[in-house]
XYZ file of C-alpha atoms in Angstrom:
366
model
C 6.171 0.975 -30.260
C 7.840 -0.029 -33.509
C 9.283 -3.343 -32.313
C 6.348 -5.623 -33.299
C 6.262 -3.984 -36.735
C 9.932 -4.800 -37.240
C 9.284 -8.445 -36.300
C 6.527 -8.573 -38.928
C 8.701 -6.929 -41.631
C 6.406 -3.916 -41.878
C 9.437 -1.885 -40.777
C 12.179 -3.471 -42.856
C 15.214 -1.416 -41.815
C 16.476 -2.033 -38.268
C 18.157 1.385 -38.232
C 14.735 3.038 -38.479
C 14.032 1.892 -34.900
C 17.016 3.837 -33.578
C 16.226 7.542 -33.360
C 19.612 8.595 -32.000
C 23.135 7.270 -31.549
C 25.664 8.431 -28.939
C 27.514 10.239 -31.735
C 24.452 12.023 -33.139
C 23.291 13.023 -29.662
C 26.680 14.566 -28.921
C 26.915 16.311 -32.273
C 23.399 17.727 -32.158
C 23.008 18.586 -28.461
C 26.515 18.357 -26.969
C 25.371 15.582 -24.610
C 27.953 13.078 -23.364
C 26.273 9.696 -23.908
C 27.985 6.674 -22.350
C 26.560 3.330 -23.439
C 27.529 0.118 -21.640
C 27.980 2.177 -18.459
C 25.657 1.157 -15.633
C 24.843 3.315 -12.622
C 24.817 0.903 -9.691
C 24.550 3.239 -6.695
C 23.292 6.718 -5.815
C 24.972 8.502 -2.900
C 22.457 11.295 -2.335
C 24.289 12.647 0.729
C 27.491 13.379 -1.219
C 25.682 13.814 -4.573
C 27.642 11.063 -6.304
C 26.747 8.136 -8.567
C 28.818 4.962 -8.800
C 29.155 3.596 -12.329
C 30.335 0.273 -13.731
C 32.075 0.522 -17.108
C 31.002 -2.785 -18.640
C 33.405 -2.526 -21.584
C 36.561 -2.076 -19.510
C 35.324 -3.889 -16.390
C 36.127 -0.895 -14.181
C 34.210 1.335 -11.776
C 34.222 5.095 -11.257
C 32.140 7.885 -9.707
C 30.567 11.055 -11.079
C 29.314 14.019 -9.073
C 26.072 15.840 -9.829
C 24.213 19.017 -9.005
C 20.907 17.552 -10.179
C 20.318 13.901 -11.016
C 17.643 12.589 -13.385
C 16.712 8.908 -13.317
C 14.654 7.169 -15.971
C 15.118 3.433 -15.404
C 11.926 2.374 -17.208
C 10.001 -0.818 -16.558
C 10.984 -4.455 -16.954
C 8.757 -7.223 -18.367
C 7.244 -9.429 -15.680
C 8.720 -12.922 -15.894
C 7.145 -15.032 -13.146
C 8.868 -18.167 -11.796
C 6.921 -20.555 -14.029
C 8.688 -23.917 -14.511
C 10.467 -23.982 -17.884
C 10.301 -20.213 -18.431
C 14.049 -20.020 -19.208
C 13.646 -22.018 -22.437
C 15.431 -20.457 -25.439
C 12.167 -20.337 -27.399
C 10.506 -17.991 -24.871
C 10.920 -14.250 -25.458
C 9.990 -10.887 -23.971
C 9.628 -7.661 -25.976
C 11.256 -4.689 -24.287
C 13.992 -3.391 -26.573
C 15.702 -3.810 -29.936
C 17.988 -6.499 -28.509
C 14.910 -8.605 -27.630
C 13.575 -8.079 -31.133
C 16.881 -9.182 -32.683
C 16.594 -12.469 -30.777
C 13.032 -13.013 -32.002
C 13.941 -12.203 -35.624
C 16.956 -14.522 -35.529
C 14.880 -17.359 -34.028
C 12.103 -16.950 -36.623
C 14.548 -16.834 -39.544
C 16.517 -19.846 -38.342
C 13.745 -22.130 -37.062
C 10.735 -21.153 -39.210
C 8.234 -21.716 -36.345
C 4.696 -22.729 -37.260
C 2.950 -22.340 -33.903
C 3.285 -19.338 -31.585
C 1.767 -18.721 -28.168
C 1.389 -15.167 -26.874
C 0.932 -15.043 -23.101
C -0.969 -11.858 -22.290
C -3.744 -9.830 -23.856
C -2.477 -6.242 -23.788
C -1.540 -3.870 -26.585
C 1.974 -5.246 -27.190
C 0.670 -8.815 -27.031
C -1.848 -8.031 -29.762
C 0.628 -6.275 -31.988
C 2.997 -9.232 -31.671
C 0.171 -11.666 -32.460
C -0.795 -9.614 -35.494
C 2.735 -9.626 -36.892
C 3.519 -13.292 -36.196
C 0.339 -14.349 -38.012
C 1.408 -13.161 -41.513
C 4.743 -14.946 -41.064
C 2.792 -18.198 -41.441
C 2.300 -19.038 -37.785
C -0.819 -20.288 -36.072
C -1.150 -17.922 -33.100
C -2.735 -18.767 -29.740
C -3.305 -16.004 -27.204
C -3.663 -16.776 -23.477
C -5.067 -14.207 -21.036
C -5.778 -14.523 -17.291
C -8.582 -11.921 -17.336
C -12.068 -12.505 -18.696
C -11.261 -10.294 -21.689
C -8.405 -9.018 -23.804
C -7.243 -5.377 -23.687
C -8.160 -4.725 -20.057
C -8.250 -0.900 -20.427
C -11.509 -1.530 -22.331
C -14.832 -2.472 -20.784
C -16.026 -6.006 -21.493
C -18.676 -5.162 -24.082
C -16.111 -3.220 -26.122
C -13.506 -5.973 -25.834
C -16.147 -8.428 -27.078
C -15.898 -6.780 -30.511
C -12.182 -7.571 -30.503
C -12.924 -11.177 -29.492
C -15.214 -11.552 -32.516
C -12.599 -10.042 -34.828
C -9.964 -12.494 -33.573
C -12.240 -15.373 -34.525
C -12.514 -14.076 -38.104
C -8.706 -14.109 -38.270
C -8.462 -17.702 -36.976
C -6.529 -16.620 -33.903
C -7.117 -19.055 -31.053
C -7.491 -17.487 -27.618
C -8.176 -18.723 -24.099
C -9.530 -16.328 -21.476
C -9.614 -16.701 -17.677
C -6.671 -19.063 -17.986
C -2.940 -18.808 -17.323
C 0.288 -20.691 -17.920
C 1.293 -23.157 -15.209
C 4.311 -24.743 -16.897
C 6.442 -24.746 -20.049
C 7.699 -28.220 -20.873
C 10.182 -28.997 -23.649
C 9.240 -31.979 -25.844
C 12.003 -32.491 -28.411
C 11.471 -29.832 -31.105
C 8.554 -27.965 -29.497
C 7.212 -26.618 -26.201
C 4.107 -27.848 -24.431
C 2.435 -24.894 -22.748
C 0.432 -26.263 -19.810
C -2.440 -24.041 -18.668
C -4.000 -23.769 -15.216
C -7.235 -25.237 -16.585
C -5.426 -28.436 -17.539
C -5.397 -27.595 -21.228
C -2.155 -28.097 -23.186
C -1.074 -25.986 -26.171
C 1.829 -26.835 -28.477
C 4.195 -24.023 -29.456
C 7.388 -23.572 -31.416
C 7.903 -20.189 -29.752
C 6.328 -18.140 -26.949
C 6.046 -14.382 -26.484
C 5.657 -13.268 -22.852
C 3.618 -10.070 -22.634
C 1.995 -10.321 -19.224
C 2.798 -6.858 -17.968
C 5.700 -4.802 -16.668
C 6.929 -3.502 -13.323
C 8.866 -0.281 -12.671
C 12.640 -0.615 -12.225
C 13.085 0.985 -8.796
C 15.935 -0.884 -7.067
C 18.469 1.918 -7.589
C 16.101 4.507 -6.116
C 14.947 2.270 -3.269
C 18.533 1.440 -2.274
C 19.291 5.177 -2.195
C 16.547 5.707 0.395
C 14.286 7.696 -1.923
C 10.523 7.298 -1.442
C 8.331 5.013 -3.523
C 4.585 5.523 -4.010
C 2.027 3.046 -2.610
C 1.816 1.317 -6.014
C 5.589 0.731 -6.122
C 6.565 3.435 -8.612
C 9.016 6.271 -7.913
C 7.035 8.974 -6.131
C 7.392 12.404 -7.768
C 5.739 15.803 -7.354
C 4.386 18.166 -10.023
C 7.955 19.211 -10.865
C 8.993 15.545 -11.212
C 11.118 15.782 -8.052
C 11.552 12.748 -5.863
C 11.674 12.931 -2.058
C 15.264 14.177 -2.535
C 15.054 17.689 -4.015
C 18.191 17.144 -6.103
C 16.935 13.920 -7.711
C 14.284 13.933 -10.437
C 12.611 11.015 -12.190
C 10.528 10.471 -15.313
C 9.182 7.775 -17.618
C 7.640 4.367 -16.985
C 9.112 4.054 -13.490
C 7.424 7.098 -11.934
C 4.127 7.218 -10.075
C 2.011 10.380 -10.187
C -1.549 11.135 -9.013
C -4.146 10.328 -11.693
C -5.980 13.513 -12.804
C -9.392 11.935 -12.093
C -8.935 9.560 -9.142
C -6.018 11.334 -7.445
C -4.397 7.951 -6.758
C -0.772 7.290 -7.653
C -0.408 5.410 -10.938
C 2.198 4.597 -13.571
C 1.679 5.485 -17.235
C 3.597 2.965 -19.322
C 3.378 5.054 -22.488
C 5.798 7.003 -24.683
C 3.662 10.147 -24.935
C 3.665 11.061 -21.218
C 7.388 10.211 -20.935
C 8.192 12.569 -23.811
C 6.198 15.410 -22.208
C 7.850 14.766 -18.838
C 11.298 15.014 -20.435
C 10.509 18.343 -22.066
C 8.931 19.816 -18.924
C 11.841 18.679 -16.783
C 14.448 20.057 -19.201
C 12.728 23.461 -19.210
C 12.464 23.530 -15.429
C 16.120 22.627 -14.850
C 17.198 25.493 -17.121
C 14.581 28.115 -16.232
C 13.591 27.176 -12.685
C 10.328 25.495 -11.709
C 8.042 27.214 -14.224
C 6.040 24.304 -15.666
C 3.971 21.749 -13.775
C 3.315 18.195 -14.871
C -0.417 17.482 -14.650
C -0.417 13.711 -14.996
C -1.613 11.331 -17.689
C -4.984 9.773 -18.485
C -3.348 6.895 -20.402
C -4.481 7.614 -23.944
C -3.475 4.573 -25.990
C -4.133 3.108 -29.409
C -3.355 -0.190 -31.084
C -3.949 -1.925 -34.380
C -5.580 -5.351 -34.018
C -5.442 -6.870 -37.492
C -8.044 -4.833 -39.453
C -9.435 -3.091 -36.362
C -8.055 -0.061 -34.572
C -8.704 0.182 -30.825
C -8.327 3.410 -28.855
C -8.907 4.225 -25.195
C -8.450 7.270 -22.999
C -9.283 8.102 -19.392
C -11.064 5.677 -17.081
C -13.156 2.672 -18.053
C -16.616 2.167 -16.572
C -15.366 -0.734 -14.430
C -12.716 1.546 -12.861
C -15.249 4.303 -12.150
C -17.449 1.721 -10.404
C -14.526 0.449 -8.355
C -13.559 3.998 -7.328
C -17.148 4.906 -6.427
C -17.263 7.795 -8.911
C -20.761 8.684 -10.101
C -21.018 8.546 -13.902
C -23.219 7.988 -16.948
C -22.043 5.811 -19.845
C -23.243 5.785 -23.433
C -22.420 3.621 -26.461
C -23.068 4.727 -30.040
C -22.691 2.740 -33.255
C -21.995 5.014 -36.189
C -19.893 5.348 -39.311
C -16.388 6.602 -39.930
C -17.913 9.359 -42.049
C -21.330 10.449 -43.381
C -23.377 7.463 -44.503
C -24.387 9.008 -47.817
C -20.753 9.092 -48.951
C -19.464 5.653 -50.074
C -16.995 3.693 -48.005
C -18.179 4.489 -44.472
C -16.957 1.875 -41.979
C -18.634 0.923 -38.675
C -17.329 2.684 -35.569
C -18.291 2.006 -31.945
C -17.748 4.729 -29.347
C -18.283 4.457 -25.609
C -17.999 7.482 -23.333
C -18.241 7.921 -19.566
C -19.057 11.317 -18.086
C -20.206 13.100 -14.935
C -24.007 13.506 -14.544
C -23.409 16.755 -12.651
C -21.330 18.837 -15.031
C -20.787 16.626 -18.079
C -17.059 16.265 -17.406
C -15.684 13.494 -19.593
C -14.105 10.663 -17.579
C -13.130 8.267 -20.341
C -13.750 7.002 -23.843
C -13.189 3.867 -25.909
C -13.306 3.722 -29.699
C -13.243 0.668 -31.969
C -13.396 0.843 -35.754
C -11.556 0.688 -39.046
C -10.952 4.314 -39.954
C -10.436 7.535 -37.990
C -10.224 5.885 -34.564
C -6.996 7.719 -33.752
C -8.508 11.140 -34.445
C -11.652 10.445 -32.441
C -9.697 9.106 -29.464
C -7.438 12.175 -29.378
C -10.370 14.582 -29.707
C -12.242 12.879 -26.890
């Protein structure tokens, strides 16, 4: 979550992004952390993992009683012509961010294209803008921030215009073409946008090859299928984080939650259960998320109206336009709240909040 803020020099110390080191983890928790060691195979029958030591270029095996996998998710990088250009970046880890920082410092780019309209895309756009770049955002959908409903996203569209951020909706990249010192980003509509650098933020997919090769079940949506104790189809193998698929608390359909909060809870529940036995159950995630979009803050939780319609769930929606605090006290800022709920029992299905102050608190309370 902190990576875009490091790119924009809001977080100035790189070390602040690193919460632990192998040494501190061992000293604090007596955990043997082996970096630059890659697990390449799981032998579930003999309860072994095969590991490549990338530093010494050797291989070895380790046995396990219980195995936990948390491979995460990788940025989607479609086979678009020219996508391997050195001025095109993804944002997954600190290493990616180092490349972006080095490129910006060395080349002083003036024009940036952000492909994608999600939370990370927006935070990258926001932090490239103050570095003196003209930012253009390209999104295939009819709106940015697809967890929101269209009328809520429209407020974000208007805010982007006030910040002189160019954006093209219902359009996608068809080709990246190098032209001497810049890239020409060709869009499916025929439009062409010049860029000195490009940020790819068009989604992620769960890293599941290791699990799939081991013969462990995947869910219909492609994530690692786990039960309420975070067990896979092999009772000795557990999984957590971005790669897992778990039934959504409202729809019951398997989904991935690409968020830090659920992953943290899963880790704590799993640790307790491995020590104490299966005492705690994981209940799933409703994808509560929040992002800063220049001066605006955007929060969402639960299901959007468009998803409820698609799933055939009966609901009532309501939008209110209020203030961040009582109007009689100076400094109140406009806040828009949309909620979706059941007409039968009032059960809240989802909420979206857009404003300038207190959005985080309202989103969490809802």
